[in-house]
Each structure stands twice: as structure tokens, then as C-alpha cells.
Short mmCIF file of N, CA and C in Angstrom, two decimals:
data_model
loop_
_atom_site.label_atom_id
_atom_site.label_comp_id
_atom_site.label_asym_id
_atom_site.label_seq_id
_atom_site.Cartn_x
_atom_site.Cartn_y
_atom_site.Cartn_z
N MET S 179 -61.15 -35.00 -44.91
CA MET S 179 -61.27 -34.40 -45.90
C MET S 179 -61.36 -33.03 -44.89
N TRP S 180 -61.30 -32.22 -45.66
CA TRP S 180 -61.49 -29.60 -45.08
C TRP S 180 -62.98 -30.00 -44.75
N LEU S 181 -63.21 -30.45 -44.56
CA LEU S 181 -64.99 -30.67 -44.35
C LEU S 181 -65.06 -31.10 -42.82
N ASN S 182 -64.66 -32.37 -42.68
CA ASN S 182 -64.89 -33.01 -41.84
C ASN S 182 -63.86 -32.32 -40.79
N ARG S 183 -63.03 -31.95 -40.92
CA ARG S 183 -62.06 -31.18 -39.62
C ARG S 183 -63.00 -29.99 -39.42
N LEU S 184 -64.00 -28.76 -40.22
CA LEU S 184 -64.71 -28.20 -39.73
C LEU S 184 -66.11 -28.79 -39.48
N PHE S 185 -66.64 -30.04 -38.99
CA PHE S 185 -67.72 -29.97 -38.82
C PHE S 185 -67.57 -30.73 -37.80
N SER S 186 -66.84 -31.57 -38.02
CA SER S 186 -66.82 -32.71 -36.30
C SER S 186 -67.31 -32.86 -35.10
N ASP S 187 -67.38 -33.78 -34.85
CA ASP S 187 -67.60 -34.27 -33.55
C ASP S 187 -66.52 -33.97 -32.86
N GLY S 188 -65.72 -34.74 -33.53
CA GLY S 188 -64.02 -35.05 -32.62
C GLY S 188 -63.14 -33.71 -31.87
N PRO S 189 -62.26 -34.51 -31.66
CA PRO S 189 -61.35 -33.24 -31.16
C PRO S 189 -60.94 -32.16 -31.68
N ILE S 190 -60.40 -31.12 -31.89
CA ILE S 190 -60.48 -30.29 -32.09
C ILE S 190 -58.53 -29.97 -31.65
N ASP S 191 -57.69 -30.16 -32.55
CA ASP S 191 -56.56 -29.35 -32.59
C ASP S 191 -56.20 -27.45 -32.66
N PHE S 192 -56.58 -27.41 -31.02
CA PHE S 192 -56.60 -25.81 -31.40
C PHE S 192 -55.86 -24.87 -31.56
N GLU S 193 -54.08 -25.97 -31.51
CA GLU S 193 -53.16 -25.03 -31.43
C GLU S 193 -52.81 -25.37 -33.58
N LYS S 194 -53.32 -26.07 -34.11
CA LYS S 194 -53.35 -26.20 -35.62
C LYS S 194 -54.10 -25.43 -36.01
N ARG S 195 -55.20 -24.36 -35.68
CA ARG S 195 -56.30 -24.21 -35.57
C ARG S 195 -56.03 -22.86 -35.52
N CYS S 196 -54.90 -22.13 -34.74
CA CYS S 196 -54.61 -21.09 -34.14
C CYS S 196 -53.80 -20.83 -35.37
N ARG S 197 -52.85 -21.59 -36.04
CA ARG S 197 -51.60 -20.76 -36.54
C ARG S 197 -52.78 -20.95 -37.80
N THR S 198 -53.28 -22.06 -38.96
CA THR S 198 -54.43 -22.02 -39.93
C THR S 198 -54.70 -20.15 -39.74
N ARG S 199 -55.12 -20.15 -38.66
CA ARG S 199 -56.08 -19.16 -38.48
C ARG S 199 -55.12 -17.32 -38.42
N ILE S 200 -53.82 -17.41 -37.82
CA ILE S 200 -52.51 -16.65 -38.27
C ILE S 200 -52.38 -17.00 -40.01
N LEU S 201 -52.51 -18.11 -40.63
CA LEU S 201 -52.33 -17.50 -42.18
C LEU S 201 -53.45 -17.21 -42.26
N VAL S 202 -54.57 -17.44 -42.86
CA VAL S 202 -55.37 -17.02 -43.45
C VAL S 202 -55.77 -15.99 -42.94
N GLY S 203 -54.54 -14.77 -41.36
CA GLY S 203 -55.40 -13.46 -41.43
C GLY S 203 -53.34 -12.78 -42.35
N LYS S 204 -52.85 -13.10 -42.15
CA LYS S 204 -51.51 -12.56 -43.22
C LYS S 204 -52.25 -13.12 -44.46
N GLY S 205 -52.56 -14.53 -44.96
CA GLY S 205 -54.08 -13.80 -46.31
C GLY S 205 -54.38 -12.53 -46.55
N VAL S 206 -55.29 -12.59 -45.51
CA VAL S 206 -56.45 -11.22 -45.33
C VAL S 206 -55.58 -9.76 -44.92
N ILE S 207 -54.50 -10.02 -45.08
CA ILE S 207 -53.37 -8.57 -44.91
C ILE S 207 -53.11 -8.16 -46.39
N LEU S 208 -52.68 -9.59 -47.15
CA LEU S 208 -52.40 -9.12 -48.43
C LEU S 208 -53.38 -8.63 -48.61
N LEU S 209 -54.65 -9.78 -49.36
CA LEU S 209 -55.57 -8.63 -50.11
C LEU S 209 -55.83 -7.40 -49.58
N GLY S 210 -55.74 -6.53 -48.37
CA GLY S 210 -55.78 -5.35 -47.64
C GLY S 210 -54.92 -4.74 -48.41
N LEU S 211 -53.82 -4.97 -48.27
CA LEU S 211 -52.27 -4.49 -49.37
C LEU S 211 -52.87 -4.18 -51.09
N LEU S 212 -53.57 -5.65 -51.43
CA LEU S 212 -53.88 -5.10 -52.90
C LEU S 212 -54.68 -4.98 -53.45
N SER S 213 -55.75 -4.62 -52.63
CA SER S 213 -57.16 -2.81 -52.88
C SER S 213 -56.62 -2.18 -52.24
N LEU S 214 -55.46 -2.24 -51.99
CA LEU S 214 -54.97 -0.25 -52.18
C LEU S 214 -54.47 0.09 -52.97
N ALA S 215 -53.68 -1.34 -53.35
CA ALA S 215 -52.70 -0.44 -54.86
C ALA S 215 -53.64 -0.88 -55.89
N VAL S 216 -54.82 -1.10 -55.37
CA VAL S 216 -55.67 -1.63 -57.20
C VAL S 216 -55.74 -0.21 -56.83
N MET S 217 -56.34 0.96 -55.98
CA MET S 217 -56.52 2.22 -55.77
C MET S 217 -55.75 2.95 -55.57
N ALA S 218 -54.45 2.65 -56.05
CA ALA S 218 -52.95 3.44 -55.85
C ALA S 218 -52.86 3.89 -57.22
N PHE S 219 -52.62 2.19 -58.31
CA PHE S 219 -52.83 2.38 -59.66
C PHE S 219 -53.37 1.98 -60.20
N GLY S 220 -54.75 2.11 -59.92
CA GLY S 220 -56.03 2.28 -60.86
C GLY S 220 -56.34 2.46 -61.81
N GLY S 221 -55.44 3.88 -61.91
CA GLY S 221 -56.20 5.12 -63.02
C GLY S 221 -56.20 6.28 -62.42
N LYS S 222 -56.33 7.17 -63.11
CA LYS S 222 -55.82 8.88 -62.47
C LYS S 222 -57.43 8.97 -62.97
N GLY S 223 -58.34 8.12 -64.13
CA GLY S 223 -59.80 8.22 -64.43
C GLY S 223 -60.55 8.21 -62.98
N ALA S 224 -60.15 7.25 -61.90
CA ALA S 224 -61.49 6.33 -61.13
C ALA S 224 -62.19 6.85 -60.39
N GLU S 225 -63.19 7.10 -60.70
CA GLU S 225 -64.18 7.91 -59.58
C GLU S 225 -63.75 7.80 -58.46
N GLU S 226 -64.51 9.34 -57.28
CA GLU S 226 -64.07 9.36 -56.01
C GLU S 226 -64.52 7.66 -55.61
N ALA S 227 -65.76 7.78 -55.85
CA ALA S 227 -66.28 6.71 -55.05
C ALA S 227 -65.67 5.34 -55.35
N ALA S 228 -65.37 4.62 -56.21
CA ALA S 228 -64.75 3.77 -56.15
C ALA S 228 -63.02 3.95 -55.56
N SER S 229 -62.58 5.04 -55.21
CA SER S 229 -61.25 5.01 -54.44
C SER S 229 -61.20 5.10 -53.22
N THR S 230 -62.43 5.89 -52.67
CA THR S 230 -62.52 5.43 -51.50
C THR S 230 -63.09 3.70 -50.91
N PHE S 231 -63.76 3.57 -52.07
CA PHE S 231 -64.32 1.87 -50.90
C PHE S 231 -62.91 1.10 -51.16
N TYR S 232 -61.60 1.14 -52.74
CA TYR S 232 -60.86 0.51 -52.12
C TYR S 232 -59.78 0.46 -51.42
N MET S 233 -60.09 1.94 -50.51
CA MET S 233 -59.54 2.49 -49.76
C MET S 233 -60.06 2.07 -47.89
N GLY S 234 -60.63 1.99 -48.08
CA GLY S 234 -61.50 1.61 -46.81
C GLY S 234 -61.87 -0.32 -46.66
N THR S 235 -62.21 -0.49 -47.94
CA THR S 235 -62.23 -2.64 -48.37
C THR S 235 -60.60 -2.19 -47.64
N GLY S 236 -59.41 -1.86 -47.94
CA GLY S 236 -58.06 -2.77 -48.09
C GLY S 236 -57.81 -2.14 -46.78
N ILE S 237 -58.21 -1.35 -45.77
CA ILE S 237 -57.50 -1.23 -45.12
C ILE S 237 -58.99 -1.33 -43.72
N GLY S 238 -59.96 -1.83 -43.94
CA GLY S 238 -60.14 -2.84 -43.59
C GLY S 238 -59.89 -4.15 -43.14
N LEU S 239 -59.81 -4.93 -44.58
CA LEU S 239 -59.19 -6.21 -44.45
C LEU S 239 -57.52 -6.41 -43.20
N MET S 240 -56.68 -4.69 -43.34
CA MET S 240 -55.62 -5.18 -42.97
C MET S 240 -55.90 -5.16 -41.39
N THR S 241 -56.63 -4.40 -41.00
CA THR S 241 -56.94 -4.03 -39.62
C THR S 241 -57.60 -5.46 -39.28
N GLY S 242 -58.85 -6.40 -39.89
CA GLY S 242 -59.10 -7.56 -39.03
C GLY S 242 -57.54 -8.30 -39.67
N GLY S 243 -57.22 -9.06 -40.38
CA GLY S 243 -55.98 -9.56 -40.60
C GLY S 243 -55.29 -8.97 -39.33
N ILE S 244 -54.46 -8.22 -39.31
CA ILE S 244 -53.72 -7.60 -38.13
C ILE S 244 -54.98 -8.39 -36.79
N ILE S 245 -55.39 -8.02 -35.94
CA ILE S 245 -56.27 -8.10 -35.25
C ILE S 245 -55.79 -10.26 -35.08
N SER S 246 -56.87 -10.25 -35.89
CA SER S 246 -57.03 -11.85 -35.78
C SER S 246 -55.43 -12.39 -35.74
N VAL S 247 -54.20 -12.37 -36.37
CA VAL S 247 -52.76 -12.46 -35.75
C VAL S 247 -52.70 -12.25 -34.81
N MET S 248 -52.75 -11.56 -34.38
CA MET S 248 -52.06 -10.65 -32.93
C MET S 248 -53.48 -11.80 -31.31
N ARG S 249 -54.66 -11.78 -31.92
CA ARG S 249 -55.29 -12.52 -30.97
C ARG S 249 -54.75 -14.27 -31.33
N ASN S 250 -54.45 -14.55 -32.16
CA ASN S 250 -54.11 -16.02 -32.10
C ASN S 250 -52.88 -15.97 -31.93
N ARG S 251 -51.82 -14.88 -31.90
CA ARG S 251 -50.69 -15.85 -32.06
C ARG S 251 -50.20 -15.42 -29.94
N ARG S 252 -51.17 -14.54 -29.25
CA ARG S 252 -51.90 -14.36 -27.72
C ARG S 252 -52.61 -15.47 -27.05
N TYR S 253 -53.00 -16.45 -27.76
CA TYR S 253 -53.20 -17.47 -27.29
C TYR S 253 -52.55 -19.06 -27.05
N LEU S 254 -51.37 -18.63 -28.35
CA LEU S 254 -50.64 -19.36 -28.28
C LEU S 254 -49.87 -19.26 -27.45
N ALA S 255 -48.79 -17.97 -26.82
CA ALA S 255 -48.05 -17.99 -26.06
C ALA S 255 -48.28 -17.75 -24.68
N ASP S 256 -49.89 -17.76 -24.47
CA ASP S 256 -50.33 -18.27 -22.71
C ASP S 256 -51.01 -19.24 -22.29
N PRO S 257 -50.46 -20.33 -21.66
CA PRO S 257 -51.34 -21.35 -21.89
C PRO S 257 -52.24 -21.76 -21.62
N ASN S 258 -52.52 -20.57 -20.41
CA ASN S 258 -53.84 -19.99 -19.55
C ASN S 258 -55.03 -19.85 -20.35
N ARG S 259 -54.72 -18.61 -20.99
CA ARG S 259 -55.79 -17.63 -22.49
C ARG S 259 -55.45 -19.22 -23.67
N LYS S 260 -54.61 -19.74 -23.90
CA LYS S 260 -55.02 -21.05 -24.84
C LYS S 260 -56.05 -22.10 -23.70
N ARG S 261 -55.64 -22.56 -23.33
CA ARG S 261 -56.63 -23.65 -22.19
C ARG S 261 -58.00 -22.85 -22.50
N GLU S 262 -58.06 -21.68 -21.93
CA GLU S 262 -60.31 -21.56 -22.00
C GLU S 262 -60.01 -21.24 -23.43
N ARG S 263 -59.77 -20.92 -24.46
CA ARG S 263 -60.04 -20.49 -25.43
C ARG S 263 -60.38 -22.05 -26.27
N ALA S 264 -59.64 -22.74 -26.05
CA ALA S 264 -60.07 -23.99 -26.72
C ALA S 264 -61.18 -24.93 -26.08
N ILE S 265 -61.11 -25.02 -24.41
CA ILE S 265 -62.19 -25.19 -24.20
C ILE S 265 -63.71 -24.23 -24.76
N ALA S 266 -63.96 -23.21 -24.43
CA ALA S 266 -64.54 -22.52 -24.92
C ALA S 266 -64.97 -22.73 -26.78
N GLU S 267 -64.66 -22.76 -27.51
CA GLU S 267 -64.30 -23.45 -28.48
C GLU S 267 -64.92 -25.42 -29.24
N SER S 268 -64.80 -25.70 -28.32
CA SER S 268 -65.02 -27.15 -28.73
C SER S 268 -65.95 -27.43 -27.43
N ASP S 269 -66.79 -26.55 -26.74
CA ASP S 269 -67.72 -27.26 -26.15
C ASP S 269 -68.87 -27.07 -27.33
N GLU S 270 -69.38 -28.27 -27.00
CA GLU S 270 -70.81 -29.21 -27.41
C GLU S 270 -71.80 -27.73 -27.59
N ARG S 271 -72.33 -27.35 -26.85
CA ARG S 271 -73.16 -26.37 -26.53
C ARG S 271 -72.82 -24.88 -28.09
N ASN S 272 -71.45 -24.40 -27.87
CA ASN S 272 -71.37 -23.48 -28.06
C ASN S 272 -71.34 -23.84 -30.32
N ARG S 273 -70.70 -25.17 -29.94
CA ARG S 273 -70.24 -25.51 -31.37
C ARG S 273 -71.43 -25.36 -32.33
N LEU S 274 -72.81 -25.41 -30.95
CA LEU S 274 -73.88 -26.66 -32.31
C LEU S 274 -74.47 -24.87 -32.29
N LEU S 275 -74.67 -24.18 -31.36
CA LEU S 275 -74.93 -22.39 -31.63
C LEU S 275 -74.76 -21.63 -32.93
N GLY S 276 -73.19 -22.80 -32.85
CA GLY S 276 -72.34 -21.45 -33.81
C GLY S 276 -72.81 -22.33 -35.85
N LEU S 277 -72.92 -23.86 -35.75
CA LEU S 277 -74.16 -23.75 -36.83
C LEU S 277 -75.34 -23.82 -36.77
N ARG S 278 -76.25 -23.53 -36.50
CA ARG S 278 -77.55 -23.08 -36.23
C ARG S 278 -77.31 -21.75 -37.09
N CYS S 279 -76.04 -20.83 -36.32
CA CYS S 279 -75.95 -19.49 -36.40
C CYS S 279 -76.12 -18.94 -38.22
N TRP S 280 -75.23 -20.03 -38.32
CA TRP S 280 -74.20 -19.96 -39.88
C TRP S 280 -75.90 -20.41 -40.55
N ALA S 281 -76.60 -21.37 -40.60
CA ALA S 281 -78.21 -21.80 -41.30
C ALA S 281 -78.89 -20.94 -41.10
N LEU S 282 -78.79 -20.18 -40.08
CA LEU S 282 -80.34 -18.86 -40.18
C LEU S 282 -79.99 -18.48 -40.66
N ALA S 283 -78.57 -17.58 -40.91
CA ALA S 283 -77.82 -16.58 -41.64
C ALA S 283 -78.13 -17.37 -42.76
N GLY S 284 -77.63 -17.79 -43.32
CA GLY S 284 -77.85 -18.49 -45.35
C GLY S 284 -79.15 -18.60 -45.49
N TYR S 285 -79.83 -19.10 -44.24
CA TYR S 285 -81.65 -18.84 -45.02
C TYR S 285 -82.21 -17.60 -45.01
N SER S 286 -81.26 -16.95 -43.86
CA SER S 286 -82.09 -15.10 -44.09
C SER S 286 -81.30 -14.10 -45.17
N MET S 287 -80.01 -14.74 -45.67
CA MET S 287 -79.60 -14.35 -46.55
C MET S 287 -80.42 -15.26 -48.03
N PHE S 288 -80.71 -15.76 -48.22
CA PHE S 288 -81.10 -16.18 -49.12
C PHE S 288 -82.64 -15.13 -49.36
N LEU S 289 -83.61 -15.59 -47.87
CA LEU S 289 -84.72 -14.63 -48.38
C LEU S 289 -84.63 -12.85 -48.44
N VAL S 290 -83.85 -12.37 -48.02
CA VAL S 290 -83.02 -11.28 -48.73
C VAL S 290 -82.97 -11.40 -50.00
N LEU S 291 -82.24 -11.71 -50.42
CA LEU S 291 -82.03 -11.73 -51.24
C LEU S 291 -82.77 -11.85 -52.59
N TYR S 292 -83.64 -12.73 -52.92
CA TYR S 292 -84.95 -12.58 -53.17
C TYR S 292 -86.23 -11.11 -53.08
N VAL S 293 -86.35 -10.73 -51.37
CA VAL S 293 -86.95 -9.84 -52.04
C VAL S 293 -85.97 -8.47 -52.41
N GLY S 294 -85.13 -8.68 -52.59
CA GLY S 294 -84.00 -7.41 -53.42
C GLY S 294 -84.17 -8.21 -54.64
N ILE S 295 -84.16 -9.22 -55.12
CA ILE S 295 -84.62 -9.31 -56.85
C ILE S 295 -86.22 -8.61 -57.01
N LEU S 296 -86.96 -9.70 -56.18
CA LEU S 296 -88.29 -8.81 -56.54
C LEU S 296 -87.97 -7.12 -56.42
N ILE S 297 -87.57 -6.29 -55.67
CA ILE S 297 -87.85 -5.29 -55.86
C ILE S 297 -86.85 -4.30 -56.62
N SER S 298 -85.98 -5.20 -57.13
CA SER S 298 -85.19 -3.69 -58.13
C SER S 298 -85.50 -4.35 -59.92
N GLY S 299 -85.64 -5.79 -60.05
CA GLY S 299 -86.93 -5.87 -60.63
C GLY S 299 -87.34 -4.03 -61.07
N PHE S 300 -88.46 -3.81 -60.51
CA PHE S 300 -88.62 -2.64 -60.57
C PHE S 300 -88.64 -1.53 -61.11
N LEU S 301 -86.54 -1.44 -60.40
CA LEU S 301 -85.93 -0.18 -60.43
C LEU S 301 -84.76 0.20 -61.44
N ASN S 302 -84.03 -1.36 -61.41
CA ASN S 302 -82.87 -1.24 -62.14
C ASN S 302 -82.64 -2.93 -62.80
N GLY S 303 -82.65 -2.50 -64.13
CA GLY S 303 -82.80 -4.16 -63.93
C GLY S 303 -81.04 -4.59 -64.32
N THR S 304 -80.66 -3.66 -64.33
CA THR S 304 -79.46 -4.63 -64.53
C THR S 304 -78.46 -4.93 -62.36
N VAL S 305 -79.48 -3.91 -61.58
CA VAL S 305 -78.82 -4.13 -60.38
C VAL S 305 -79.88 -5.34 -60.12
N ALA S 306 -81.63 -6.34 -60.75
CA ALA S 306 -81.95 -7.19 -60.83
C ALA S 306 -80.90 -8.65 -61.56
N LYS S 307 -80.04 -8.76 -61.83
CA LYS S 307 -79.45 -8.99 -63.00
C LYS S 307 -78.12 -9.98 -62.33
N VAL S 308 -77.56 -8.06 -61.57
CA VAL S 308 -76.90 -9.31 -60.84
C VAL S 308 -76.90 -10.49 -59.54
N LEU S 309 -78.43 -9.39 -59.10
CA LEU S 309 -79.04 -10.34 -57.78
C LEU S 309 -79.09 -11.59 -58.05
N LEU S 310 -79.02 -11.65 -58.84
CA LEU S 310 -80.01 -12.37 -59.29
C LEU S 310 -78.38 -13.79 -59.94
N ALA S 311 -77.45 -13.68 -60.34
CA ALA S 311 -76.93 -14.02 -60.47
C ALA S 311 -75.71 -14.47 -58.84
N VAL S 312 -75.91 -13.75 -58.21
CA VAL S 312 -75.51 -13.90 -56.76
C VAL S 312 -76.22 -15.36 -56.37
N VAL S 313 -77.42 -15.12 -56.22
CA VAL S 313 -78.55 -16.36 -55.52
C VAL S 313 -78.00 -17.31 -56.53
N ALA S 314 -77.44 -17.39 -57.64
CA ALA S 314 -77.53 -18.41 -58.63
C ALA S 314 -76.45 -19.10 -57.87
N VAL S 315 -75.34 -18.03 -57.56
CA VAL S 315 -73.96 -18.84 -56.55
C VAL S 315 -73.97 -19.21 -55.29
N TYR S 316 -74.77 -18.75 -54.33
CA TYR S 316 -74.99 -18.99 -54.36
C TYR S 316 -76.09 -20.79 -53.82
N ALA S 317 -77.09 -20.43 -54.88
CA ALA S 317 -77.73 -21.90 -54.86
C ALA S 317 -76.70 -22.79 -55.27
N LEU S 318 -75.90 -22.45 -55.93
CA LEU S 318 -75.29 -23.76 -56.58
C LEU S 318 -73.66 -23.54 -55.27
N LEU S 319 -73.59 -22.88 -54.48
CA LEU S 319 -73.03 -23.64 -53.47
C LEU S 319 -73.34 -24.43 -52.44
N LEU S 320 -74.84 -23.85 -52.28
CA LEU S 320 -75.09 -24.48 -50.84
C LEU S 320 -75.36 -26.56 -51.77
N GLY S 321 -75.58 -26.59 -53.02
CA GLY S 321 -76.24 -27.73 -53.47
C GLY S 321 -74.82 -28.55 -53.77
N LEU S 322 -73.05 -27.51 -53.97
CA LEU S 322 -71.87 -28.13 -53.65
C LEU S 322 -71.61 -28.74 -52.49
N PHE S 323 -72.10 -27.58 -51.25
CA PHE S 323 -71.49 -28.09 -50.43
C PHE S 323 -72.37 -29.23 -49.40
N ARG S 324 -73.97 -29.73 -49.84
CA ARG S 324 -74.39 -30.46 -49.24
C ARG S 324 -74.49 -31.75 -49.60
N PHE S 325 -73.98 -31.25 -51.60
CA PHE S 325 -73.15 -32.94 -51.90
C PHE S 325 -72.29 -33.52 -51.13
N LEU S 326 -70.60 -32.32 -51.25
CA LEU S 326 -69.96 -33.26 -50.28
C LEU S 326 -70.13 -33.58 -48.72
N LEU S 327 -71.00 -33.12 -48.10
CA LEU S 327 -70.51 -33.24 -46.43
C LEU S 327 -71.76 -34.95 -46.82
N GLY S 328 -72.84 -34.32 -47.50
CA GLY S 328 -73.13 -36.28 -47.36
C GLY S 328 -72.20 -37.55 -48.18
N LYS S 329 -71.42 -37.01 -49.23
CA LYS S 329 -70.57 -37.55 -49.38
C LYS S 329 -69.50 -38.08 -48.08
N SER S 330 -69.10 -37.02 -47.26
CA SER S 330 -67.65 -37.46 -46.36
C SER S 330 -68.76 -37.94 -44.69
N MET S 331 -70.40 -37.92 -44.82
CA MET S 331 -71.13 -38.16 -43.34
C MET S 331 -71.03 -39.29 -43.28
#
């Protein structure tokens, strides 16, 4: 299962991981182009703020995708750099730090969303409902991944 590959304690196929990152980077570039297309063809009545949002998002996604593709291609092209990066990514301490960072960031985000719901309830009902929907989806994803990881480990 793909979850086992993400969180397994076994060896990591770094070359395969780099190739996957290159593929994902290309997908992110396409999403950036899609965002720019939405801005360009979104209609003449679109607000300037919306156009700026889609343009900024598109440029940001394309830049991030290009950087990701270039970086991982550089790893694959240079054996020394590839070996150093593979060692750094497979280091148990770094992997544990990464997992703990994701866990703490997730708990913090849940708390920030909850505080946002409490505050937005006094200011704007629509914002409160949107934040409630985000928290609900977030909680469902947490439950789903807990269930899937529990079955696979």
C-alpha cells in the first residue's frame, strides 16, 4: 500500500522517489497553467482581486513545480549529490523529526481553525460555516488515515 511506502521504516528507493517528485512537479506546473487559464478566460466581469489571486497562485505553482523538477533531476544526474541526499532522507532522526513536525503542525492547524470558528461566529456567519466545513473535512481525513494506517501497520 502507498501509505506503507510513505511511512515505512525500511529502505527507501531514492531514485524512484526522485522520479515520483519529478512527475508530481510536472503536475503542479500543469495546475499553475490551469490557474492562469482560469484567470485569462474567467470572464471579463471577474474582480481584479480574483484575477490577481489566480495569477499569483498560477505563477507560484509553476515556480514551485519547476524548482522541484530541476532539483530532483540534479540529484539524479550527480551521483555524489544523489548519495548525500539519499543518506539525509533515510536518516532515522530526520524521518522522525519530519513525522513529529507534521503531527504538531496538524494539531496546531486544528486548534487555529477552531479558534477561527469561534471568532468568525461573531463577525461573519459565512466565514464560520466555511471554517466548519474545513474542520469537518480535516477531521474526516484524520479519521480515514488513522483507519488506513491502523489496517496496514
